[in-house]
Amino acid sequence: MTEFIRKAQKVWEKFKDYVPTYDEVCEILEKEVVNIEDVAKLLNVEDKNSILLMASKAKKLTRENFGKVILLYAPLYISNYCQNGCVYCGFSCRKNYKREKLELDEIENELRAMKEEGIDSVIILTGEDRIHSPVDYIKQACKIAANYMSEVSVEVYPLFEEEYRSLANAGVVGITIYQETYQKEDYEKLHPFGPKKDFEFRLTAVERALSAGFHEACVGPLLGLSHPQKDVLCTLLHAEYLLDRFPKAEISVSFPRVRSAGIDFVPMFSVSDKEFIKFLIVARIYLPRVGIVISTREDARLRDALIDVCITKMSAGSKTTVGGYVPQEEEKDAQFEVEDRRTVAEVVESIIKKGLRPEFTNWVRGVNSL
């Protein structure tokens, strides 16, 4: 399983200082299939004209493989209890603030409010705490969500295969889980204690979920926690590995950047908009049939620009507090700051203006109905 990480690190070491010429970029983009060494070269491109050429290729591949459909979803945080000491996270147990979780009737109220906004695809999220957020609690929340939404996914702590199977039986179809960083030495420093400290158990979670009956999976790093190019290379090879092992599954990648979480943390690396855009474009060029997800961590201007190039799925109207869709009198602590605060209706309008089609159900159904 970790062989793809070693391969990515080896390729990065070989090409970390290599900057391809414009002519070489053209040669790479003319290939029917690019290899991982080509990807390492493209990740180092700085020339604006080369990046524009890469964006044009990415847009073409996106339209060929996904049409004009953009799937919308929203996250629902049902608990912020956590036993992990992650140094960068707003839900970390290192942070002293009010912990809470939604009761089942409150979960239903939140889902009802989301449905009224037009959302029909939800990701259920918790912190990592098996005492306050046991698997059965997550399962009951997912059962309720399945009564309201056409698609239910989870972004929870890593589970055992039988536990994932119980969620699949409750109506869950997808898993999102970020490795945070694929660089184990940095990972261990960022997660000094708690169950999340187990690098391998987290890394193999997607395989257990897909083996248990899930049909969709989204993987990626949290850019800025370690070397960005290395983590992007690892993510792409991770997604490729999953495609090879689970050819019937829908695999997606996402590259969220570290955002302020109300804690005293400065990331090791800063990822500029230019770098971020390049990473997404290169992901599309290397993996033409893999979904690319962008969240409200990014601002409206950037999201609007990218949905016309390489994005296939995006969040809308997101709340990163526990609950949040039902109006509350007091302000709550969030896992991270949301940059795109537009309503679902406003996001839909921006997608339509681009000549694209916003879809609230599974994108496959959307494409097939065109």
XYZ file of C-alpha atoms in Angstrom:
370
model
C 0.000 0.000 0.000
C 2.762 2.466 0.861
C 4.646 1.597 -2.325
C 2.933 4.446 -4.172
C 4.227 6.880 -1.524
C 7.790 5.677 -2.017
C 7.362 5.977 -5.775
C 6.043 9.536 -5.513
C 8.901 10.559 -3.212
C 11.466 9.035 -5.562
C 10.032 10.847 -8.587
C 9.866 14.124 -6.681
C 13.528 13.826 -5.642
C 14.505 13.241 -9.276
C 12.620 16.232 -10.701
C 12.275 18.672 -7.780
C 14.574 21.230 -9.445
C 13.570 20.519 -13.035
C 11.617 23.252 -14.815
C 10.401 22.215 -18.284
C 10.547 24.594 -21.226
C 7.412 25.727 -23.042
C 8.242 23.351 -25.914
C 8.618 20.439 -23.505
C 5.254 21.268 -21.918
C 3.718 21.185 -25.410
C 5.265 17.766 -26.046
C 3.900 16.388 -22.781
C 0.393 17.715 -23.467
C 0.373 16.153 -26.924
C 0.788 12.685 -25.412
C -2.192 10.343 -25.340
C -1.238 9.342 -21.788
C 1.149 11.213 -19.494
C 3.278 9.388 -16.930
C 4.116 10.318 -13.359
C 7.480 11.788 -14.403
C 5.636 14.103 -16.783
C 3.417 15.100 -13.867
C 6.436 15.923 -11.687
C 7.720 18.192 -14.444
C 4.376 19.936 -14.936
C 4.112 20.629 -11.209
C 7.240 22.791 -11.531
C 5.979 24.929 -14.412
C 6.101 28.663 -13.678
C 5.592 30.174 -17.122
C 2.140 31.738 -17.491
C 1.720 30.685 -21.121
C 2.551 27.092 -20.229
C -0.015 27.108 -17.419
C -2.669 28.529 -19.758
C -1.907 25.753 -22.226
C -2.229 23.188 -19.457
C -5.546 24.726 -18.396
C -6.865 24.431 -21.939
C -5.965 20.734 -22.013
C -7.557 20.200 -18.595
C -10.791 21.891 -19.679
C -10.980 19.708 -22.797
C -10.481 16.524 -20.767
C -13.084 17.582 -18.201
C -15.737 18.208 -20.851
C -14.955 14.915 -22.607
C -15.294 12.876 -19.439
C -17.823 14.772 -17.295
C -19.840 16.922 -19.659
C -21.066 20.202 -18.155
C -22.420 18.842 -14.874
C -21.246 20.266 -11.534
C -22.436 18.259 -8.536
C -23.281 20.251 -5.430
C -23.140 18.972 -1.871
C -22.974 20.325 1.665
C -21.334 19.066 4.858
C -23.239 18.463 8.079
C -21.126 18.391 11.235
C -22.998 16.394 13.854
C -20.338 16.397 16.597
C -17.116 18.240 17.449
C -15.890 15.960 20.232
C -12.363 14.790 19.439
C -9.584 12.851 21.164
C -6.848 13.897 18.744
C -4.138 16.452 19.391
C -3.781 17.671 15.795
C -1.837 20.924 16.018
C -3.674 22.603 13.114
C -7.355 21.699 13.613
C -10.162 23.733 15.145
C -11.731 20.572 16.608
C -8.491 19.389 18.267
C -8.803 18.426 21.917
C -5.924 20.832 22.519
C -8.419 23.649 21.988
C -10.544 24.605 24.975
C -14.097 25.397 23.878
C -17.617 24.088 24.176
C -18.041 20.572 22.803
C -21.399 19.476 21.489
C -23.172 16.929 19.361
C -26.574 16.904 17.766
C -29.357 14.697 19.040
C -31.108 12.624 16.385
C -34.093 14.960 16.206
C -31.719 17.910 15.781
C -29.964 16.076 12.950
C -33.313 15.644 11.234
C -34.077 19.343 11.647
C -30.728 20.271 10.117
C -31.290 17.931 7.173
C -34.741 19.357 6.640
C -33.263 22.868 6.552
C -30.594 21.750 4.082
C -33.222 20.151 1.871
C -35.165 23.408 1.826
C -32.015 25.111 0.533
C -31.997 22.686 -2.398
C -29.186 20.396 -1.249
C -29.675 16.716 -2.064
C -26.173 15.383 -1.371
C -24.692 15.488 2.126
C -21.471 14.526 3.880
C -21.879 13.610 7.560
C -18.888 14.690 9.660
C -17.673 14.149 13.222
C -14.504 14.599 15.211
C -12.627 11.453 16.249
C -14.193 10.294 19.484
C -15.680 6.815 19.712
C -17.171 7.567 23.121
C -19.208 10.659 22.235
C -19.643 9.766 18.547
C -19.808 5.961 18.400
C -20.362 4.162 15.123
C -23.993 3.439 15.989
C -24.632 7.176 16.457
C -23.082 7.874 13.047
C -25.147 5.061 11.524
C -28.396 6.438 12.941
C -27.530 9.895 11.587
C -26.866 8.402 8.148
C -30.163 6.509 8.192
C -31.987 9.771 8.829
C -29.979 11.507 6.103
C -30.869 8.786 3.609
C -34.546 9.658 4.121
C -33.892 13.222 2.960
C -30.950 13.064 0.553
C -30.357 11.133 -2.635
C -26.708 10.680 -1.710
C -25.095 10.285 1.728
C -21.345 10.194 2.336
C -19.252 10.300 5.491
C -16.119 12.104 6.599
C -15.549 10.532 9.985
C -12.693 8.832 11.802
C -11.254 5.663 10.190
C -13.387 2.576 10.820
C -12.953 -1.160 10.551
C -14.373 -2.892 7.496
C -17.387 -4.342 9.322
C -18.216 -0.875 10.649
C -18.081 0.561 7.149
C -20.334 -2.278 6.018
C -22.917 -1.302 8.632
C -22.883 2.254 7.249
C -23.246 0.972 3.692
C -26.300 -0.993 4.828
C -27.660 2.235 6.319
C -27.499 3.950 2.928
C -24.017 5.481 2.840
C -22.387 5.406 -0.608
C -19.214 7.443 -0.222
C -16.248 8.277 1.983
C -14.070 11.367 2.113
C -10.908 11.089 4.168
C -7.877 13.323 4.007
C -4.505 11.828 4.837
C -3.515 15.414 5.766
C 0.020 14.670 4.591
C 1.521 11.553 3.051
C 4.941 12.399 4.525
C 5.005 10.142 7.578
C 7.689 12.033 9.487
C 5.724 15.278 9.241
C 2.453 13.448 9.926
C 3.753 12.189 13.267
C 4.801 15.707 14.326
C 1.400 17.136 13.354
C -0.491 14.419 15.270
C 1.380 14.038 18.564
C -1.311 11.978 20.297
C -4.750 10.438 19.816
C -6.017 7.625 17.584
C -5.258 9.692 14.459
C -1.564 9.206 15.173
C -1.869 5.809 13.425
C -0.698 6.776 9.930
C -1.275 3.388 8.272
C -4.772 2.815 9.680
C -5.890 6.137 8.248
C -4.143 5.521 4.935
C -5.939 2.202 4.383
C -9.401 3.413 5.472
C -10.633 4.005 1.921
C -9.794 0.440 0.920
C -11.787 -0.923 3.840
C -14.760 1.289 2.949
C -14.755 0.303 -0.722
C -14.347 -3.380 0.194
C -17.366 -3.008 2.513
C -19.708 -1.773 -0.216
C -19.065 1.953 -0.611
C -19.107 3.145 -4.226
C -17.351 6.518 -4.001
C -14.185 7.803 -2.346
C -12.399 11.134 -2.174
C -8.786 11.402 -1.005
C -6.230 14.153 -0.648
C -3.868 16.106 1.605
C -4.308 19.324 3.537
C -1.951 21.504 1.546
C 0.580 23.403 3.602
C 1.172 20.804 6.304
C 4.115 19.356 4.377
C 5.762 19.826 0.981
C 2.851 20.547 -1.411
C 4.286 19.022 -4.594
C 5.201 15.803 -2.798
C 1.714 15.528 -1.307
C 0.075 16.198 -4.676
C 2.160 13.473 -6.315
C 1.246 11.050 -3.519
C -2.448 11.903 -3.837
C -2.473 11.276 -7.581
C -0.741 7.926 -7.187
C -3.080 7.052 -4.294
C -6.093 7.754 -6.517
C -4.551 5.739 -9.348
C -3.915 2.843 -6.957
C -7.558 2.911 -5.840
C -8.781 3.021 -9.453
C -6.721 -0.038 -10.283
C -7.892 -1.977 -7.234
C -11.554 -0.847 -7.375
C -12.279 -0.242 -11.074
C -16.042 0.148 -10.521
C -15.671 2.807 -7.826
C -15.913 6.558 -8.409
C -12.651 8.052 -7.164
C -12.139 11.774 -6.560
C -9.312 13.953 -5.314
C -9.358 17.239 -3.440
C -6.590 19.622 -2.406
C -7.858 21.853 0.417
C -5.434 24.439 1.752
C -4.842 25.074 5.453
C -7.128 27.825 6.734
C -7.323 29.654 10.040
C -8.979 27.525 12.707
C -8.828 29.892 15.661
C -5.631 28.318 16.988
C -1.972 29.323 17.104
C -0.648 27.372 14.121
C 1.530 28.464 11.211
C 1.755 25.926 8.356
C 5.146 24.779 7.097
C 4.352 25.827 3.536
C 2.223 28.489 1.889
C 0.375 27.539 -1.309
C -0.384 30.467 -3.617
C -3.453 30.654 -5.844
C -1.196 30.067 -8.849
C 0.242 26.902 -7.316
C -3.183 25.696 -6.217
C -4.651 26.155 -9.701
C -1.692 24.349 -11.240
C -2.124 21.378 -8.907
C -5.773 20.951 -9.930
C -4.984 21.301 -13.629
C -2.202 18.725 -13.437
C -4.512 16.349 -11.552
C -6.990 16.505 -14.416
C -4.287 15.970 -17.052
C -2.937 12.894 -15.274
C -6.278 11.401 -14.213
C -8.877 12.456 -16.831
C -11.698 10.329 -15.357
C -11.200 11.170 -11.686
C -13.505 13.663 -9.999
C -11.989 16.871 -8.618
C -13.651 18.462 -5.603
C -13.341 22.033 -4.338
C -14.779 23.240 -1.038
C -15.761 26.594 0.449
C -12.259 26.837 1.921
C -11.587 28.653 -1.378
C -13.119 32.024 -2.217
C -15.905 32.601 -4.715
C -13.678 34.212 -7.344
C -11.304 31.252 -7.509
C -14.046 28.627 -7.394
C -15.966 30.305 -10.203
C -12.829 30.394 -12.350
C -12.014 26.726 -11.805
C -15.450 25.171 -12.337
C -15.066 25.963 -16.029
C -11.704 24.173 -16.193
C -11.387 21.049 -14.053
C -13.847 20.901 -11.143
C -16.622 18.301 -11.083
C -17.983 18.698 -7.548
C -18.219 21.597 -5.111
C -19.774 22.429 -1.778
C -22.341 25.193 -1.450
C -23.834 27.055 1.485
C -21.488 25.175 3.800
C -21.473 25.430 7.576
C -18.410 24.176 9.474
C -19.957 24.430 12.933
C -21.961 21.629 14.542
C -25.318 21.991 12.810
C -25.598 25.536 11.544
C -28.328 25.208 8.924
C -31.080 25.759 11.455
C -30.751 29.387 12.648
C -28.963 29.715 16.007
C -28.931 32.597 18.475
C -25.292 32.175 19.516
C -22.204 31.970 17.326
C -20.425 28.612 17.390
C -16.806 27.564 16.935
C -16.031 26.208 13.459
C -13.493 23.631 12.315
C -12.102 26.180 9.862
C -13.070 29.485 8.277
C -15.314 29.390 5.208
C -14.090 31.654 2.383
C -17.066 31.341 0.010
C -20.103 32.400 2.028
C -22.596 32.515 -0.841
C -25.955 30.825 -0.518
C -26.784 27.706 -2.488
C -28.935 29.799 -4.835
C -26.047 32.192 -5.500
C -23.655 29.323 -6.262
C -26.223 27.787 -8.606
C -26.590 31.089 -10.415
C -22.827 31.399 -10.918
C -22.638 27.856 -12.351
C -25.454 28.529 -14.814
C -23.796 31.777 -15.930
C -20.773 29.703 -16.907
C -22.950 27.597 -19.198
C -22.697 24.635 -16.850
C -25.379 22.527 -15.205
C -25.669 22.403 -11.400
C -26.818 18.980 -10.237
C -28.050 18.037 -6.779
C -27.946 14.289 -7.235
C -25.118 11.948 -8.164
C -23.192 13.369 -11.119
C -23.412 10.076 -13.003
C -27.185 10.387 -13.065
C -26.797 13.984 -14.163
C -24.521 13.110 -17.071
C -26.709 10.205 -18.126
C -29.791 12.406 -18.194
C -28.293 14.917 -20.628
